[in-house]
Short mmCIF file of C-alpha atoms in Angstrom, two decimals:
data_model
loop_
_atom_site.label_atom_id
_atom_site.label_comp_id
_atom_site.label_asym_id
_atom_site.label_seq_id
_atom_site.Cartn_x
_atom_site.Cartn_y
_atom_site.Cartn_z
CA UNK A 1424 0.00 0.00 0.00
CA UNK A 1425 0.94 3.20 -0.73
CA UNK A 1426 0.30 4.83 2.69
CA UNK A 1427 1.94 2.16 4.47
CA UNK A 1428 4.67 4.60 6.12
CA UNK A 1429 3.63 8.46 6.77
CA UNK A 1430 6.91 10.63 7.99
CA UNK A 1431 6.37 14.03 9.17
CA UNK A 1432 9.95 15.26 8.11
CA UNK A 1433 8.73 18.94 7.88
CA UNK A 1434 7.78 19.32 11.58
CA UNK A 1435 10.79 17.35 13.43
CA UNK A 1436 13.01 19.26 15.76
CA UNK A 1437 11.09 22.18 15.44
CA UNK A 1438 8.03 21.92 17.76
CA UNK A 1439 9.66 25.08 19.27
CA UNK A 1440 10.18 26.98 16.42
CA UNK A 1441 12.50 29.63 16.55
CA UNK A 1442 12.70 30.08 20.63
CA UNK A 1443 14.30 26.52 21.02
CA UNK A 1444 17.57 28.00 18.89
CA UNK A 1445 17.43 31.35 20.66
CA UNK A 1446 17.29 29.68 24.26
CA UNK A 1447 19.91 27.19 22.69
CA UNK A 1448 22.76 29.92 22.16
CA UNK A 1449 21.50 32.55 25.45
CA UNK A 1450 21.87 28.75 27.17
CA UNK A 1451 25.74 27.77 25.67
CA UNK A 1452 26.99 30.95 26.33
CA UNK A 1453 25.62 31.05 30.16
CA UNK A 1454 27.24 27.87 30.77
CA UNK A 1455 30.39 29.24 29.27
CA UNK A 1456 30.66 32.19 31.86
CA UNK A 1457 29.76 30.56 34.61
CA UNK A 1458 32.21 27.47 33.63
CA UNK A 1459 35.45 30.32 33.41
CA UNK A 1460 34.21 31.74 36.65
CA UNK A 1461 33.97 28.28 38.24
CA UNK A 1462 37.17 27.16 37.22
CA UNK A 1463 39.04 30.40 37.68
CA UNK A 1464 37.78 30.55 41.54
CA UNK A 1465 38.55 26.94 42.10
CA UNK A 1466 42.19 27.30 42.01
CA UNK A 1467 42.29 29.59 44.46
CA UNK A 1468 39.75 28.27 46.65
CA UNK A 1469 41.82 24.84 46.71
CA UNK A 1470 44.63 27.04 47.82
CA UNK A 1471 43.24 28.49 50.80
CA UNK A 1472 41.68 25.23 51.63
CA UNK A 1473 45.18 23.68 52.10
CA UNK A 1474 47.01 26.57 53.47
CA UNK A 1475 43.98 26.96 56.13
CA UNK A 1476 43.42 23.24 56.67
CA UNK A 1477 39.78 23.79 55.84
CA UNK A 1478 37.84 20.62 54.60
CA UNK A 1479 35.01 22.75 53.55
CA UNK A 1480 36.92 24.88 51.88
CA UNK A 1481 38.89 21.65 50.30
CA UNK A 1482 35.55 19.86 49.72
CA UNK A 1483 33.78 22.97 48.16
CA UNK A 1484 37.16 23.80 46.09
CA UNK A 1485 36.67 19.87 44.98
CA UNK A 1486 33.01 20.40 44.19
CA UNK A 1487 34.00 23.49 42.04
CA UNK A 1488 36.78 21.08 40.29
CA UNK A 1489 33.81 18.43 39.16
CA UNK A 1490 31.96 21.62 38.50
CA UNK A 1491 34.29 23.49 36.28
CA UNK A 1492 34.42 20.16 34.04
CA UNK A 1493 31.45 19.13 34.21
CA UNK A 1494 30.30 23.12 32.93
CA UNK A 1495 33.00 22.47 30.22
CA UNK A 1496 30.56 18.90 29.25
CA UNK A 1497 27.48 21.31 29.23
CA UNK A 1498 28.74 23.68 26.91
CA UNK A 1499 30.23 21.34 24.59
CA UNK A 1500 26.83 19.40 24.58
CA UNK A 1501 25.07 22.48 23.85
CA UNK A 1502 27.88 23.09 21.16
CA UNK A 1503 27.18 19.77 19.20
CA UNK A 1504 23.64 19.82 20.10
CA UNK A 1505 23.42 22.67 17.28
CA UNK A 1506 25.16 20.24 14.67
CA UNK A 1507 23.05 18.60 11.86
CA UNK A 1508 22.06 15.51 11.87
CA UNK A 1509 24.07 12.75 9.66
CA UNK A 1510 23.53 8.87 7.86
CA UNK A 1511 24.46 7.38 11.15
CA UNK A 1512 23.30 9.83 13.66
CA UNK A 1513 20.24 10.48 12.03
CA UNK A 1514 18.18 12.76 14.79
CA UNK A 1515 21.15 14.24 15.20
CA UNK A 1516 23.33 15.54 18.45
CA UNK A 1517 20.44 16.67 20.97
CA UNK A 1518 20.79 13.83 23.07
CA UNK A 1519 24.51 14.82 24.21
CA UNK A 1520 23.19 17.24 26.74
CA UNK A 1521 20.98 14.18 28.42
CA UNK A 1522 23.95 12.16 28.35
CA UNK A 1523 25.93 15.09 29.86
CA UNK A 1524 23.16 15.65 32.48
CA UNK A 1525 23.53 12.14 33.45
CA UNK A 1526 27.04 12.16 33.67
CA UNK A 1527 27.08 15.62 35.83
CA UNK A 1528 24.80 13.92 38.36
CA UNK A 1529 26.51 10.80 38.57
CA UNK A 1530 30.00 12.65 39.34
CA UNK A 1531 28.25 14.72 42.33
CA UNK A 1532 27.54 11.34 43.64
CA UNK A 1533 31.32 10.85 43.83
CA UNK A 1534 32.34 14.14 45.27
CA UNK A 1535 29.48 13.52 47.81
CA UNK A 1536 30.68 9.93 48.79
CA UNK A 1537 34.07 11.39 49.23
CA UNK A 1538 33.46 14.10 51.13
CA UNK A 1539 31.14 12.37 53.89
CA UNK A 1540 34.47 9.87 53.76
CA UNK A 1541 37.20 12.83 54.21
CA UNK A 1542 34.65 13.96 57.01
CA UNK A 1543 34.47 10.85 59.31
CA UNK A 1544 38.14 10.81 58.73
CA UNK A 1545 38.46 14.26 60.31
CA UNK A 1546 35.86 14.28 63.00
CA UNK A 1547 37.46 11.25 64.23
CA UNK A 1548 40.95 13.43 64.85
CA UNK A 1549 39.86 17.08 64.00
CA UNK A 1550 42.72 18.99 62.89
CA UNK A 1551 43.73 22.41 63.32
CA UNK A 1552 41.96 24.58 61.41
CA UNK A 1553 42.59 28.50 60.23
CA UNK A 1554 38.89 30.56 61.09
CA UNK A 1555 39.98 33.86 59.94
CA UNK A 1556 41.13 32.98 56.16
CA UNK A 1557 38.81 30.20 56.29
CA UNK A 1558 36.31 32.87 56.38
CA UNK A 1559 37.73 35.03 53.63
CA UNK A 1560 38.38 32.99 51.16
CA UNK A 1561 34.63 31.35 51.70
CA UNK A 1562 32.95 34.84 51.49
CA UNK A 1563 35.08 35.26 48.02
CA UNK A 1564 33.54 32.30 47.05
CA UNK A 1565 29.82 32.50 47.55
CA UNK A 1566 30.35 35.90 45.89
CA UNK A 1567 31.64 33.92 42.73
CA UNK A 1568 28.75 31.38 43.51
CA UNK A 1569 26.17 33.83 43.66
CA UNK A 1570 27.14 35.20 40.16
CA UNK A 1571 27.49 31.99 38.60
CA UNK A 1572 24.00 31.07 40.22
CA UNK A 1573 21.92 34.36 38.51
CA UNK A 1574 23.83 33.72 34.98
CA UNK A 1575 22.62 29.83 34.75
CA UNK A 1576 19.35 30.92 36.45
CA UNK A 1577 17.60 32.83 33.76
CA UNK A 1578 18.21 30.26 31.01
CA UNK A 1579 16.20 27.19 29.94
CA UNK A 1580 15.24 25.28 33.12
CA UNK A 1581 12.84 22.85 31.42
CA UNK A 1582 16.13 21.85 29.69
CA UNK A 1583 18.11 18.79 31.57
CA UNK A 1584 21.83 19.99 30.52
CA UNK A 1585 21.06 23.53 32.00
CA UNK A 1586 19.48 21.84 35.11
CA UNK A 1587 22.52 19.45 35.57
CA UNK A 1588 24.86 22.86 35.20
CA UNK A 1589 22.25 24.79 37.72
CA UNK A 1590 22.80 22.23 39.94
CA UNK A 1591 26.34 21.98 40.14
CA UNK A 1592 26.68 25.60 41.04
CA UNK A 1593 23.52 24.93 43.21
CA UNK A 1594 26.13 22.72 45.00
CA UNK A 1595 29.03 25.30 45.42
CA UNK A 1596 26.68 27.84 46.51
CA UNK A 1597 25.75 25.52 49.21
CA UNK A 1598 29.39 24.50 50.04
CA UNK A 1599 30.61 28.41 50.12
CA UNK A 1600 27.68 28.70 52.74
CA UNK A 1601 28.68 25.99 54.96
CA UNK A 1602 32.05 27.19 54.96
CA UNK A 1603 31.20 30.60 55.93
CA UNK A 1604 28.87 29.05 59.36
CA UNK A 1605 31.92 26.69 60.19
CA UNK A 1606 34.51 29.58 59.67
CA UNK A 1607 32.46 31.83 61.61
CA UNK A 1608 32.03 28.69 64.57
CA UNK A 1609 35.54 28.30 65.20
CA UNK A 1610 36.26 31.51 64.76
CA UNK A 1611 33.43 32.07 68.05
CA UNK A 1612 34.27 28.90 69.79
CA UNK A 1613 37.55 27.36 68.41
CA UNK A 1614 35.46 24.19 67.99
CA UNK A 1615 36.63 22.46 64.67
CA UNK A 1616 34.49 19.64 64.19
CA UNK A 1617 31.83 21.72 62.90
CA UNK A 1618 33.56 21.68 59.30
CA UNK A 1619 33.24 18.33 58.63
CA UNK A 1620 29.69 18.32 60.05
CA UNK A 1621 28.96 20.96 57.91
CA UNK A 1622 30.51 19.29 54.98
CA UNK A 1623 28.32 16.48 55.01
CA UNK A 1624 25.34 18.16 55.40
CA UNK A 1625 25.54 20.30 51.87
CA UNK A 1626 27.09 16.73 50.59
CA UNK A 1627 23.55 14.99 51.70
CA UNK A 1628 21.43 18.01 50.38
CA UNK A 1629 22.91 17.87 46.45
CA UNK A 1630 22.57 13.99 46.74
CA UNK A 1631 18.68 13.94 46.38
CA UNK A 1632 18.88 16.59 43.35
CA UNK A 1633 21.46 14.67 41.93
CA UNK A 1634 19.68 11.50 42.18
CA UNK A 1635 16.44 13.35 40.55
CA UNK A 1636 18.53 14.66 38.02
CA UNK A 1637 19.82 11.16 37.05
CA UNK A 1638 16.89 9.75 37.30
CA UNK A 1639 15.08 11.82 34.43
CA UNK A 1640 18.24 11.88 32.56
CA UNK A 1641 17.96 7.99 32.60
CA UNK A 1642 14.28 8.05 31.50
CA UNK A 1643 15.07 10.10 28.72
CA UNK A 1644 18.16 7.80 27.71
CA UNK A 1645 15.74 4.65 28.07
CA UNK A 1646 13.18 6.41 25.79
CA UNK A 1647 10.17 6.62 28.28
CA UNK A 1648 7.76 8.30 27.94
CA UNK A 1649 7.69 12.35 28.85
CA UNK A 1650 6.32 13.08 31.80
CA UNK A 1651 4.39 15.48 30.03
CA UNK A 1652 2.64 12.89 28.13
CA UNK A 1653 -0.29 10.24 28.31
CA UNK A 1654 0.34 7.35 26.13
CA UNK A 1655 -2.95 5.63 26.64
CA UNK A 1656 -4.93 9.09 27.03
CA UNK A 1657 -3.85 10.35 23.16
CA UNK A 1658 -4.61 7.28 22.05
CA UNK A 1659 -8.34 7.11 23.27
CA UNK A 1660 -7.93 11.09 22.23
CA UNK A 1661 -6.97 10.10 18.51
CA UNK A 1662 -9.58 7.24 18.16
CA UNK A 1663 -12.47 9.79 19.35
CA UNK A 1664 -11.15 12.60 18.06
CA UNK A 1665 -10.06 12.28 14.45
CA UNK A 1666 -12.80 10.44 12.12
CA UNK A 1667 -12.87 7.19 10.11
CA UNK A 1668 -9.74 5.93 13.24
CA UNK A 1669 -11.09 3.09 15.26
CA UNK A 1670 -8.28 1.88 17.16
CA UNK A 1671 -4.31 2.54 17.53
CA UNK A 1672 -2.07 0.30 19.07
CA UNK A 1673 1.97 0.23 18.89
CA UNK A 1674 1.84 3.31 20.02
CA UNK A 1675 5.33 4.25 21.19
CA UNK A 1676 6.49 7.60 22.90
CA UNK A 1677 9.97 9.36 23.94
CA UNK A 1678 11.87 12.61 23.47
CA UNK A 1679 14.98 13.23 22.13
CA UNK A 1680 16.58 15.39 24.47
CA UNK A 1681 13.31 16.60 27.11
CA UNK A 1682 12.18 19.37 24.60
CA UNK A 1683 11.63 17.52 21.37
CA UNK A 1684 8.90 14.55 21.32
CA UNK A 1685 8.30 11.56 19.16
CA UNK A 1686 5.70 9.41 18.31
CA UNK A 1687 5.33 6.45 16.26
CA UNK A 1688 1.71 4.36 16.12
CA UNK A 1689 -0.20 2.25 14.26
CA UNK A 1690 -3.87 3.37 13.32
CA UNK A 1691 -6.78 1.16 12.35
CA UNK A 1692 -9.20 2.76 10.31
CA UNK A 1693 -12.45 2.35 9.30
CA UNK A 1694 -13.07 0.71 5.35
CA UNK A 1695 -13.10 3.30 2.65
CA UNK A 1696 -11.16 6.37 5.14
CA UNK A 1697 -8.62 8.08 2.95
CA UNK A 1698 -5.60 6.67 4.52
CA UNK A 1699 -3.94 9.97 3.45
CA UNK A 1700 -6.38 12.18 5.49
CA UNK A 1701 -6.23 10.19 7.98
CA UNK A 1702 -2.48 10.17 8.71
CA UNK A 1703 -2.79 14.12 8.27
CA UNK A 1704 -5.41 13.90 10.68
CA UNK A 1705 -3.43 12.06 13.30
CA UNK A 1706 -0.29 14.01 13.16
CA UNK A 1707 -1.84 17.30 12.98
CA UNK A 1708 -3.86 16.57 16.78
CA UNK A 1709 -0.67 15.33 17.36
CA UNK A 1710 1.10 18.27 16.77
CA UNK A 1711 -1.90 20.70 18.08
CA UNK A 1712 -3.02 19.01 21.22
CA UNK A 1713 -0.17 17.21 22.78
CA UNK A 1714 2.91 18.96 21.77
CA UNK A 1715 4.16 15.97 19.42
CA UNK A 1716 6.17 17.43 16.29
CA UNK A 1717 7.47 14.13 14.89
CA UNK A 1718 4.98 11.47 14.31
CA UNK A 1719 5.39 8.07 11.90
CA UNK A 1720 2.19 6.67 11.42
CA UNK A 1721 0.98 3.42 9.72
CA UNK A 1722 -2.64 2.87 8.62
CA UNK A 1723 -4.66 -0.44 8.66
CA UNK A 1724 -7.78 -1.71 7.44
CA UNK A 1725 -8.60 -5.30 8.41
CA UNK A 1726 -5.13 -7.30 10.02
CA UNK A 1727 -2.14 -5.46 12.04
CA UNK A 1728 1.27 -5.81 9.36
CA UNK A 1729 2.68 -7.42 12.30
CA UNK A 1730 0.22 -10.06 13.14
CA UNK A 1731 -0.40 -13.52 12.28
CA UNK A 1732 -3.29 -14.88 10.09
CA UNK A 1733 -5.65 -15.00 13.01
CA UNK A 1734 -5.67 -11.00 13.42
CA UNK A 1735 -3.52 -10.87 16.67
CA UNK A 1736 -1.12 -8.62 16.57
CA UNK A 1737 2.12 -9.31 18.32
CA UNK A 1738 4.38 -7.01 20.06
CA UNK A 1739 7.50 -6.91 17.27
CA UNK A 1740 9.15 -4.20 19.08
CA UNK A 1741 8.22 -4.04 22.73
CA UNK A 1742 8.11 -7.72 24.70
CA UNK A 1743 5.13 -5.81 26.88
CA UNK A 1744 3.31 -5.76 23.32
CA UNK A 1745 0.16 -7.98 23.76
CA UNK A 1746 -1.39 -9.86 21.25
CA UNK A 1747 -4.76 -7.66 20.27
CA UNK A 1748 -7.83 -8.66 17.85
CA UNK A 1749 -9.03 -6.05 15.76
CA UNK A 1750 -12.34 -7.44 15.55
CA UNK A 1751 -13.04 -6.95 19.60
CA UNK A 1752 -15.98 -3.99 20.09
CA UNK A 1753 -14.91 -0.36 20.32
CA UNK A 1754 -15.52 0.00 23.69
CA UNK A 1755 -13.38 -2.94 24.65
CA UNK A 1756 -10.28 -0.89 22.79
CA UNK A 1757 -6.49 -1.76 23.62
CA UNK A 1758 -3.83 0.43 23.42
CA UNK A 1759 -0.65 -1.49 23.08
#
């Protein structure tokens, strides 16, 4: 049949239009200050951390370290992200910056796991520790915090790269705090177990946004479907809503990088429905309603393409794919 495969090149990548590129570049070059700022502090923060024997200022300077590179990731992503697509990467670069994300939130975990490990170390045999620079060279660095906090915090936030840079800096924000209090404690009482304390508790609060952050990064990686979305809900939607469609199953959703959804189902129709109007019908609710730009659909008349002779169809890409008869009532629908 002729209408066996309906691609909607004209619409992918571009459900945004022309704000997704603008946000793209405001994005790349906000993760670009605030990685130079990062990086430039971090050196000297690492400094004072030895010279004063501070482990928050040590774990903070070794925060900003992960930090500085894993800025460095974001840009790049957001740098390749713009790149066309090619014969063996064929929707393109976008899915860098989920990768990236991943990645950022993954190396927090190990900055955490070593701090709270530096920390038992040194509340077991607290060492000396220098209040007064302590102090200083924390206040410098919330300043540099702060700064690289309002650049990343008017870009995209819906975007996962941007949140996995937010929340780095999120981190060091946090850290320069802590080592402000425990500067500011010893300095008041002399007593210098309070760092390490301190240190853990900033490690334990980035560790839930960090596993969050994974977490959606992961779902995004393993194609599920957006949050956003309804898989079962647009397919009831499309079989009331657009006339001469009786059923869809196969009906598979995922994004390419949390902005940019895809959809790929197969419709049933009803005998003698222009398959052609039909498809248009499908991907234009698609595109309308619930924010899909990209949709491959393939219409039907009597047996699934990917059943057997009895009209079951079988799941050829999904082993959760359920045998369904086309011939059951339409109120008994599946959506597979």
């Amino acid at each position: 049949m002729a209408h066996a495969h309906s691609h909607d090149h004209g619409s992918h990548g571009h459900s945004h239009g022309g704000a997704g590129h603008v946000h793209g570049a405001t994005d790349k070059t906000r993760v670009l200050l605030a990685a130079c700022l990062t990086g430039g502090f971090m050196v000297a923060e690492a400094l004072g951390g030895w010279l004063t024997g501070s482990l928050a200022l040590l774990a903070d300077a070794g925060h900003m370290l992960t930090d500085a590179v894993a800025l460095s990731l974001a840009w790049y992503a957001f740098h390749l992200g713009g790149r066309p697509a090619t014969s063996r990467l064929t929707y393109g670069f976008g899915r860098v910056k989920t990768l990236v994300a991943y990645t950022n939130g993954l190396a927090i975990f190990v900055v955490a796991v070593w701090i709270c490990y530096e920390a038992w170390q040194r509340f077991q045999a607290p060492p000396p520790v220098l209040g007064a620079p302590m102090l200083a060279v924390a206040g410098l660095g919330l300043l540099v915090n702060i700064a690289g906090f309002v650049i990343l915090h008017g870009g995209d936030r819906e975007n996962l790269n941007m949140r996995g840079a937010l929340l780095h800096v999120m981190g060091d924000l946090l850290g320069s705090v802590a080592a402000i209090a425990a500067a500011i404690v010893i300095l008041a009482t002399g007593w210098t177990p309070i760092d390490p304390i301190l240190s853990v508790l900033v490690a334990v609060l980035i560790l839930g946004t960090a596993w969050r952050l994974m977490r959606e990064a992961a779902h995004v990686l393993l194609e599920g479907v957006p949050a956003s979305l309804d898989r079962d809900g647009i397919a009831g939607d499309l079989v009331k809503n657009v006339a001469g469609v009786r059923e869809v199953h196969h009906m598979h959703l995922w994004t390419i990088d949390g902005d940019r959804n895809m959809a790929t189902l197969h419709a049933c129709l009803d005998e003698g429905v222009d398959a052609h109007r039909a498809v248009a019908a499908i991907k234009a609710r698609l595109a309308a309603v619930h924010g899909i730009g990209h949709a491959t659909v393939e219409p039907e008349y009597d047996h699934c393409a990917d059943g057997d002779h009895d009209g079951h169809a079988h799941g050829h890409d999904q082993g959760h794919d359920h045998g369904h008869d086309h011939d059951e009532p339409a109120e008994r629908r599946h959506y597979h």
